[in-house]
Tab-separated table of C-alpha atoms in Angstrom:
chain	number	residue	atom	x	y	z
A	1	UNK	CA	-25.006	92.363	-100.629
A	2	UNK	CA	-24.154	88.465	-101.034
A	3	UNK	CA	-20.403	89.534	-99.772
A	4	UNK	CA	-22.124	91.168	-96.602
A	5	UNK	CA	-24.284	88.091	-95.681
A	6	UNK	CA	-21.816	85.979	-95.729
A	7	UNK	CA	-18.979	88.036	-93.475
A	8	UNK	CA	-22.481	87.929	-91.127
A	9	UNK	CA	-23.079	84.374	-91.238
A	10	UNK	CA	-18.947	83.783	-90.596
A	11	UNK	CA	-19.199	86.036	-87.870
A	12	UNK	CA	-22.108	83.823	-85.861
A	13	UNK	CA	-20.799	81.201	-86.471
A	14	UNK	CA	-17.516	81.794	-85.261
A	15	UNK	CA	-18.610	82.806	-81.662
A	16	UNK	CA	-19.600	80.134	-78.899
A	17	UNK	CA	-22.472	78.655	-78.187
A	18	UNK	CA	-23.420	79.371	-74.532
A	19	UNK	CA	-22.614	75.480	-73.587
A	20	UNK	CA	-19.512	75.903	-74.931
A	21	UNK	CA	-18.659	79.460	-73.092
A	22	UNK	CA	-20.041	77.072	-69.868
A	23	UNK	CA	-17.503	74.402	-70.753
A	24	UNK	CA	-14.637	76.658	-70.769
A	25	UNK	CA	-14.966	78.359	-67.780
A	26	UNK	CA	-15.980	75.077	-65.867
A	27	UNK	CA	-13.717	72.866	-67.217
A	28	UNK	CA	-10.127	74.039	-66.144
A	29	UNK	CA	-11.898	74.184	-62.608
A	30	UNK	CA	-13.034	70.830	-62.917
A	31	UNK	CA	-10.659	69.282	-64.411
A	32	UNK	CA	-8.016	70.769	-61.945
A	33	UNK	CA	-9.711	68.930	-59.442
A	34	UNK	CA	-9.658	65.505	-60.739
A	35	UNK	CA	-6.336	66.079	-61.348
A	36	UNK	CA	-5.403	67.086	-58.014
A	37	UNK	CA	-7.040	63.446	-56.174
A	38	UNK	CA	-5.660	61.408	-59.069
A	39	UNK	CA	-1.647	63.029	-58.654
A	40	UNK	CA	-2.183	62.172	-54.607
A	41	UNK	CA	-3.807	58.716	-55.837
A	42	UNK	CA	-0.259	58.184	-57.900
A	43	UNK	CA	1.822	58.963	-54.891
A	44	UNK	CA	0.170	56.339	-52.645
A	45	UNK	CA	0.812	52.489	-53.264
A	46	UNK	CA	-2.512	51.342	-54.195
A	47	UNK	CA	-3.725	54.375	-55.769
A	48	UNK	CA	-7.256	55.032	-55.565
A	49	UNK	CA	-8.493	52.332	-53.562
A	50	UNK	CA	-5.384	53.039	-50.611
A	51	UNK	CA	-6.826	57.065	-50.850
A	52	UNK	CA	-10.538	56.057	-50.342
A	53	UNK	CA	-8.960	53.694	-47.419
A	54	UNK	CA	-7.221	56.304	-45.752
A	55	UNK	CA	-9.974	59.086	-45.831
A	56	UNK	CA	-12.532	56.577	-44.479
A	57	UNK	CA	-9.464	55.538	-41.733
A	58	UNK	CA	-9.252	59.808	-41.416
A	59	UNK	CA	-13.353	59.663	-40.815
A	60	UNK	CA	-13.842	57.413	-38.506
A	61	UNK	CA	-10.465	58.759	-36.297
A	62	UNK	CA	-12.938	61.764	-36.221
A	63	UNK	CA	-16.120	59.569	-34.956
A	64	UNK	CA	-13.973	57.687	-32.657
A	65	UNK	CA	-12.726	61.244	-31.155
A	66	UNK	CA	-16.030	63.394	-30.805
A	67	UNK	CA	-18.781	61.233	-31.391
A	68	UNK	CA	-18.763	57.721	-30.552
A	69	UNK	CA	-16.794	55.592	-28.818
A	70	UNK	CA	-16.572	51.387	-28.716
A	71	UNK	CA	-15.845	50.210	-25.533
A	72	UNK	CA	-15.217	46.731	-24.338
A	73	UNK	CA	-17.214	45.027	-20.766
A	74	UNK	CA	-13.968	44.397	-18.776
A	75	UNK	CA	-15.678	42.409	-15.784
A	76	UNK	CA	-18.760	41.196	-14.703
A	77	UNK	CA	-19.691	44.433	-12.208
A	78	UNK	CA	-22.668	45.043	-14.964
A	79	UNK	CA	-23.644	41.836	-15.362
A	80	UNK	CA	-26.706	40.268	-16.657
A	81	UNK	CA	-27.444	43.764	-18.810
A	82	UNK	CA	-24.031	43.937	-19.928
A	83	UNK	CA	-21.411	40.423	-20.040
A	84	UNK	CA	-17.817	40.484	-20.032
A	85	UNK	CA	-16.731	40.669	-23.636
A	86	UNK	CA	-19.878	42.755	-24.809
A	87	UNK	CA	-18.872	45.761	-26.851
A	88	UNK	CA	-20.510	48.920	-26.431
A	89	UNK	CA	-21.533	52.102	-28.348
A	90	UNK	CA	-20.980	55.394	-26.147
A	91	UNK	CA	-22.508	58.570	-27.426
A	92	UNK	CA	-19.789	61.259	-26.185
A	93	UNK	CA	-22.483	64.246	-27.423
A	94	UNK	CA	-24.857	62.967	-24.994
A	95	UNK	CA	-23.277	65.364	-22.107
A	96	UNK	CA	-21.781	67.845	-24.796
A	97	UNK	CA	-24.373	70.485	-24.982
A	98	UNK	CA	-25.345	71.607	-21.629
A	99	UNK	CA	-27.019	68.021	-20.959
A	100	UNK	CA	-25.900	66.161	-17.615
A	101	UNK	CA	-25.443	62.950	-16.500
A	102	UNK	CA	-28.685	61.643	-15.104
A	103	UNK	CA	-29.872	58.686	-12.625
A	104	UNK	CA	-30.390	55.669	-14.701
A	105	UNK	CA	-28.024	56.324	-17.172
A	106	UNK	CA	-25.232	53.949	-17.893
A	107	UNK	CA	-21.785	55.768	-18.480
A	108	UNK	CA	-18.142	55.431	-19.132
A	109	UNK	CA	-15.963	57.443	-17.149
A	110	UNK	CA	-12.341	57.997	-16.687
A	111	UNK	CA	-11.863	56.630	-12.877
A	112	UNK	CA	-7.507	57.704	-12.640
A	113	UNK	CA	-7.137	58.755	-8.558
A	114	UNK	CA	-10.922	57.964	-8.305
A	115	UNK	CA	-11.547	54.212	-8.390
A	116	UNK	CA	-8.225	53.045	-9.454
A	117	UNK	CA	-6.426	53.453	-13.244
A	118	UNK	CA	-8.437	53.764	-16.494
A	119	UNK	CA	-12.009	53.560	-17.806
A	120	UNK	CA	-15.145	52.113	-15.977
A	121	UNK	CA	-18.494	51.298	-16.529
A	122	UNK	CA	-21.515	52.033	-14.367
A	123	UNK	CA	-25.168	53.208	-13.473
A	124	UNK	CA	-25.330	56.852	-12.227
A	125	UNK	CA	-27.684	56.367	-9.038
A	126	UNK	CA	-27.138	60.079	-7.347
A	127	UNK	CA	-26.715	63.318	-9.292
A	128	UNK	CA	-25.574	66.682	-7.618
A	129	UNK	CA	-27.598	67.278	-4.764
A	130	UNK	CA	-29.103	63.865	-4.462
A	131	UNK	CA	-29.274	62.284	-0.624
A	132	UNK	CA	-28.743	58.441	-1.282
A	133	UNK	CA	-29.554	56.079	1.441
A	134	UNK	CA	-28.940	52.099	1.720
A	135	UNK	CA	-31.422	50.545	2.669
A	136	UNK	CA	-35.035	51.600	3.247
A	137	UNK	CA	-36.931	49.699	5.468
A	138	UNK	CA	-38.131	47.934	2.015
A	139	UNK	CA	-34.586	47.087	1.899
A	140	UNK	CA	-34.140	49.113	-1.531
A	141	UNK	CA	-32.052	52.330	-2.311
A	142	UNK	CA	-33.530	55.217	-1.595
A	143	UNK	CA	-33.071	58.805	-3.459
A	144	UNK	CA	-34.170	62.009	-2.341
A	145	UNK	CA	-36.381	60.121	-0.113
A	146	UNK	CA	-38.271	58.041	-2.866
A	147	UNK	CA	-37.610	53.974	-2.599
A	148	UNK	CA	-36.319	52.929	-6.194
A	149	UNK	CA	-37.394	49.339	-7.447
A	150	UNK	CA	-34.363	48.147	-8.898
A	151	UNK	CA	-35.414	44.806	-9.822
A	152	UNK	CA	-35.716	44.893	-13.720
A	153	UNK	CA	-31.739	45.313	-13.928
A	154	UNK	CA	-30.088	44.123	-10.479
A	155	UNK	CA	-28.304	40.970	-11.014
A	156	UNK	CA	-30.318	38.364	-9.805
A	157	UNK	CA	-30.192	37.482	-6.060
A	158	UNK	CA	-28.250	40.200	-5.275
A	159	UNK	CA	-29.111	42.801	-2.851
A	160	UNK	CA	-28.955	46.812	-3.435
A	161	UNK	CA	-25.882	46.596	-1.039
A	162	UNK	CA	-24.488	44.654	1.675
A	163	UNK	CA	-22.883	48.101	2.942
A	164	UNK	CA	-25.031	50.451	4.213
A	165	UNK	CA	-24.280	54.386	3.321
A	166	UNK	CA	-26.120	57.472	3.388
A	167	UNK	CA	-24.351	59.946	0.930
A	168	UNK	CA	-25.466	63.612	-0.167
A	169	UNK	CA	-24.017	63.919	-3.946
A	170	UNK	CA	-21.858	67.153	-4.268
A	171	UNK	CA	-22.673	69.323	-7.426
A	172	UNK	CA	-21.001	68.517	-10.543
A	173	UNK	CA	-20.229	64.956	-9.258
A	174	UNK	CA	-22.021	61.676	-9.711
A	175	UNK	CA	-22.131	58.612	-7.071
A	176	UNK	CA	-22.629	55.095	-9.285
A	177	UNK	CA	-22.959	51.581	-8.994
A	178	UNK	CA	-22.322	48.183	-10.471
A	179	UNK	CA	-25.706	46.078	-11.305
A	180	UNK	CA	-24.262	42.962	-9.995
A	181	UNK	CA	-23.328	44.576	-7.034
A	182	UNK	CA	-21.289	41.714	-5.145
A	183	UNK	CA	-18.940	41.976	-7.889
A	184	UNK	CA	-18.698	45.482	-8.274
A	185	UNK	CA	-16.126	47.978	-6.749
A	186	UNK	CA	-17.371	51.280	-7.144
A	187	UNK	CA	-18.869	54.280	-5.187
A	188	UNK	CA	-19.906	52.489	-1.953
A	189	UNK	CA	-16.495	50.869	-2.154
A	190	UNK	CA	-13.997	54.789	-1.994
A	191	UNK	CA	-16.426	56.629	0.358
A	192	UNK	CA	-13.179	56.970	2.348
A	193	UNK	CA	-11.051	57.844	-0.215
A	194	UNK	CA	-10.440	61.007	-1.883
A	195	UNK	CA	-13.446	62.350	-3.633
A	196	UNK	CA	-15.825	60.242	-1.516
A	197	UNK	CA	-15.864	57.565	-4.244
A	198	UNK	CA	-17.948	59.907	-6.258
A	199	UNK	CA	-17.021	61.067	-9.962
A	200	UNK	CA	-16.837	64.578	-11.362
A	201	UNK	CA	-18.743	64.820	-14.170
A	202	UNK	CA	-16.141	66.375	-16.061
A	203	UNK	CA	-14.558	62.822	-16.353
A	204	UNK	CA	-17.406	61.546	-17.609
A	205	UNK	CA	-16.710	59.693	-21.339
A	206	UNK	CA	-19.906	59.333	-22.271
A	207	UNK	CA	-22.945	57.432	-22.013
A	208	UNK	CA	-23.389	53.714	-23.200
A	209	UNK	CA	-26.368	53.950	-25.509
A	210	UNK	CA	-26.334	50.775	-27.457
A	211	UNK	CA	-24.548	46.998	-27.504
A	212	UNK	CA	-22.933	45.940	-30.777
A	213	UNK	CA	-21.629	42.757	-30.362
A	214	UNK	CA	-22.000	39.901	-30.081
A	215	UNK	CA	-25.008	40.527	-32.596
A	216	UNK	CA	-26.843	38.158	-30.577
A	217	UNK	CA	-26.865	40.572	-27.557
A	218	UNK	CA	-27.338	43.823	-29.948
A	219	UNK	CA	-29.474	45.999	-28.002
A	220	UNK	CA	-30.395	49.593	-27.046
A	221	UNK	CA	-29.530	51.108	-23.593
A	222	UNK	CA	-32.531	52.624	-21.751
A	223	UNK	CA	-32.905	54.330	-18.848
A	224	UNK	CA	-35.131	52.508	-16.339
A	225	UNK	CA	-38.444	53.895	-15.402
A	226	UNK	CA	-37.532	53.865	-11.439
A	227	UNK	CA	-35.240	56.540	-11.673
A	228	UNK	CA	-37.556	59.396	-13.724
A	229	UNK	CA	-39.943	58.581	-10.409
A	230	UNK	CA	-37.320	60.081	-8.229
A	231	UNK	CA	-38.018	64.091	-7.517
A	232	UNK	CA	-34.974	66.186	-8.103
A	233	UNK	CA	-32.708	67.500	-5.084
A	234	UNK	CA	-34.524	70.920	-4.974
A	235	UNK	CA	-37.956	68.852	-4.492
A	236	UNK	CA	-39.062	68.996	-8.652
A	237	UNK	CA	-38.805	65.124	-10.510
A	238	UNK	CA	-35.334	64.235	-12.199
């Protein structure tokens, strides 16, 4: 009987605890892992601190490519909301879902065989649809037959326009302007030229939603308060 007890006690002892059965399975896994990160870590100069350099590098390649975008004020077309030298955030989701473009909003947009070469910056006064006039007898801009007030962002002592037009926007394009609009070339400016100096939407960057620098200028973006006024094309409010 004593012989029997203790083959039974050898026999529990001798099998894992369930931590231990836990430990082995996990463990190889685990371990595999670490291993893995620290052999690329070896292979780069630096080691650990180059790899966590180059995956944040990797991360915000991503941001820059599909989410937001920093973009630099090249001239004074926007000034006083936005100086030569600001730096702004543009939110390229903002049109990525079905959303448009609308009046009031400030966007970046790729203006090749539009307004010239490269990227521009302005305020999207007519959507698709939209009949734009310059000027009412108010002497404002006038959308869809409603005068907009564009006083809280026009550059001071400038008028809506010194050119007088009366557009109707095509669908799926978008006619903008400068806020300082004596020193702005833009849709008023390529009426004549191909694409009636408006912009397809599809070329559309994104929208400038916040500035970042200089810190003393950081700010958010928001659309003014004339434009939701406005009724829509079809005779609804935009």
């Amino acid at each position: 009987m004593d012989t029997e007890a203790q083959h039974t006690e050898r026999d529990r002892s001798s099998r894992p605890s369930p931590s231990e059965e836990t430990s082995d399975t996990e463990g190889p896994e685990g371990r595999s892992r670490f291993a893995l990160v620290s052999r690329i870590a070896d292979r780069l100069p630096g080691g650990r601190i180059s790899l966590t350099l180059l995956v944040c590098l990797v991360f915000l390649l991503v941001l820059n490519a599909f989410v937001v975008q920093p973009f630099q004020i090249p001239s004074g077309s926007m000034e006083n909301g936005l100086r030569i030298g600001d730096r702004v955030l543009v939110n390229k989701l903002a049109y990525r879902f079905g959303a448009e473009p609308r009046r009031g909003d400030v966007v970046v947009f790729d203006g090749t065989g539009y307004f010239g070469s490269g990227d521009y910056i302005k305020r999207v006064v007519g959507v698709g649809g939209d009949r734009v006039v310059c000027c009412n007898r108010e002497g404002r801009i006038e959308v869809n037959g409603r005068s907009v007030d564009e006083s809280t962002f026009l550059y001071p002592g400038d008028s809506p326009s010194t050119v007088p037009f009366k557009v109707v926007v095509p669908d799926g394009t978008l006619f903008v302007l400068g806020d300082h609009r004596s020193d702005s070339s833009d849709s008023r400016d390529h009426l004549g030229s191909p694409g009636g100096g408006m912009i397809p939407v599809s070329e559309v960057v994104g929208r400038a939603d916040w500035i970042v620098w200089p810190s003393a200028h950081w700010t958010r973006l928001h659309r003014p308060g004339a434009y939701a006024r406005v009724p829509a094309a079809g005779g609804g409010h935009g």
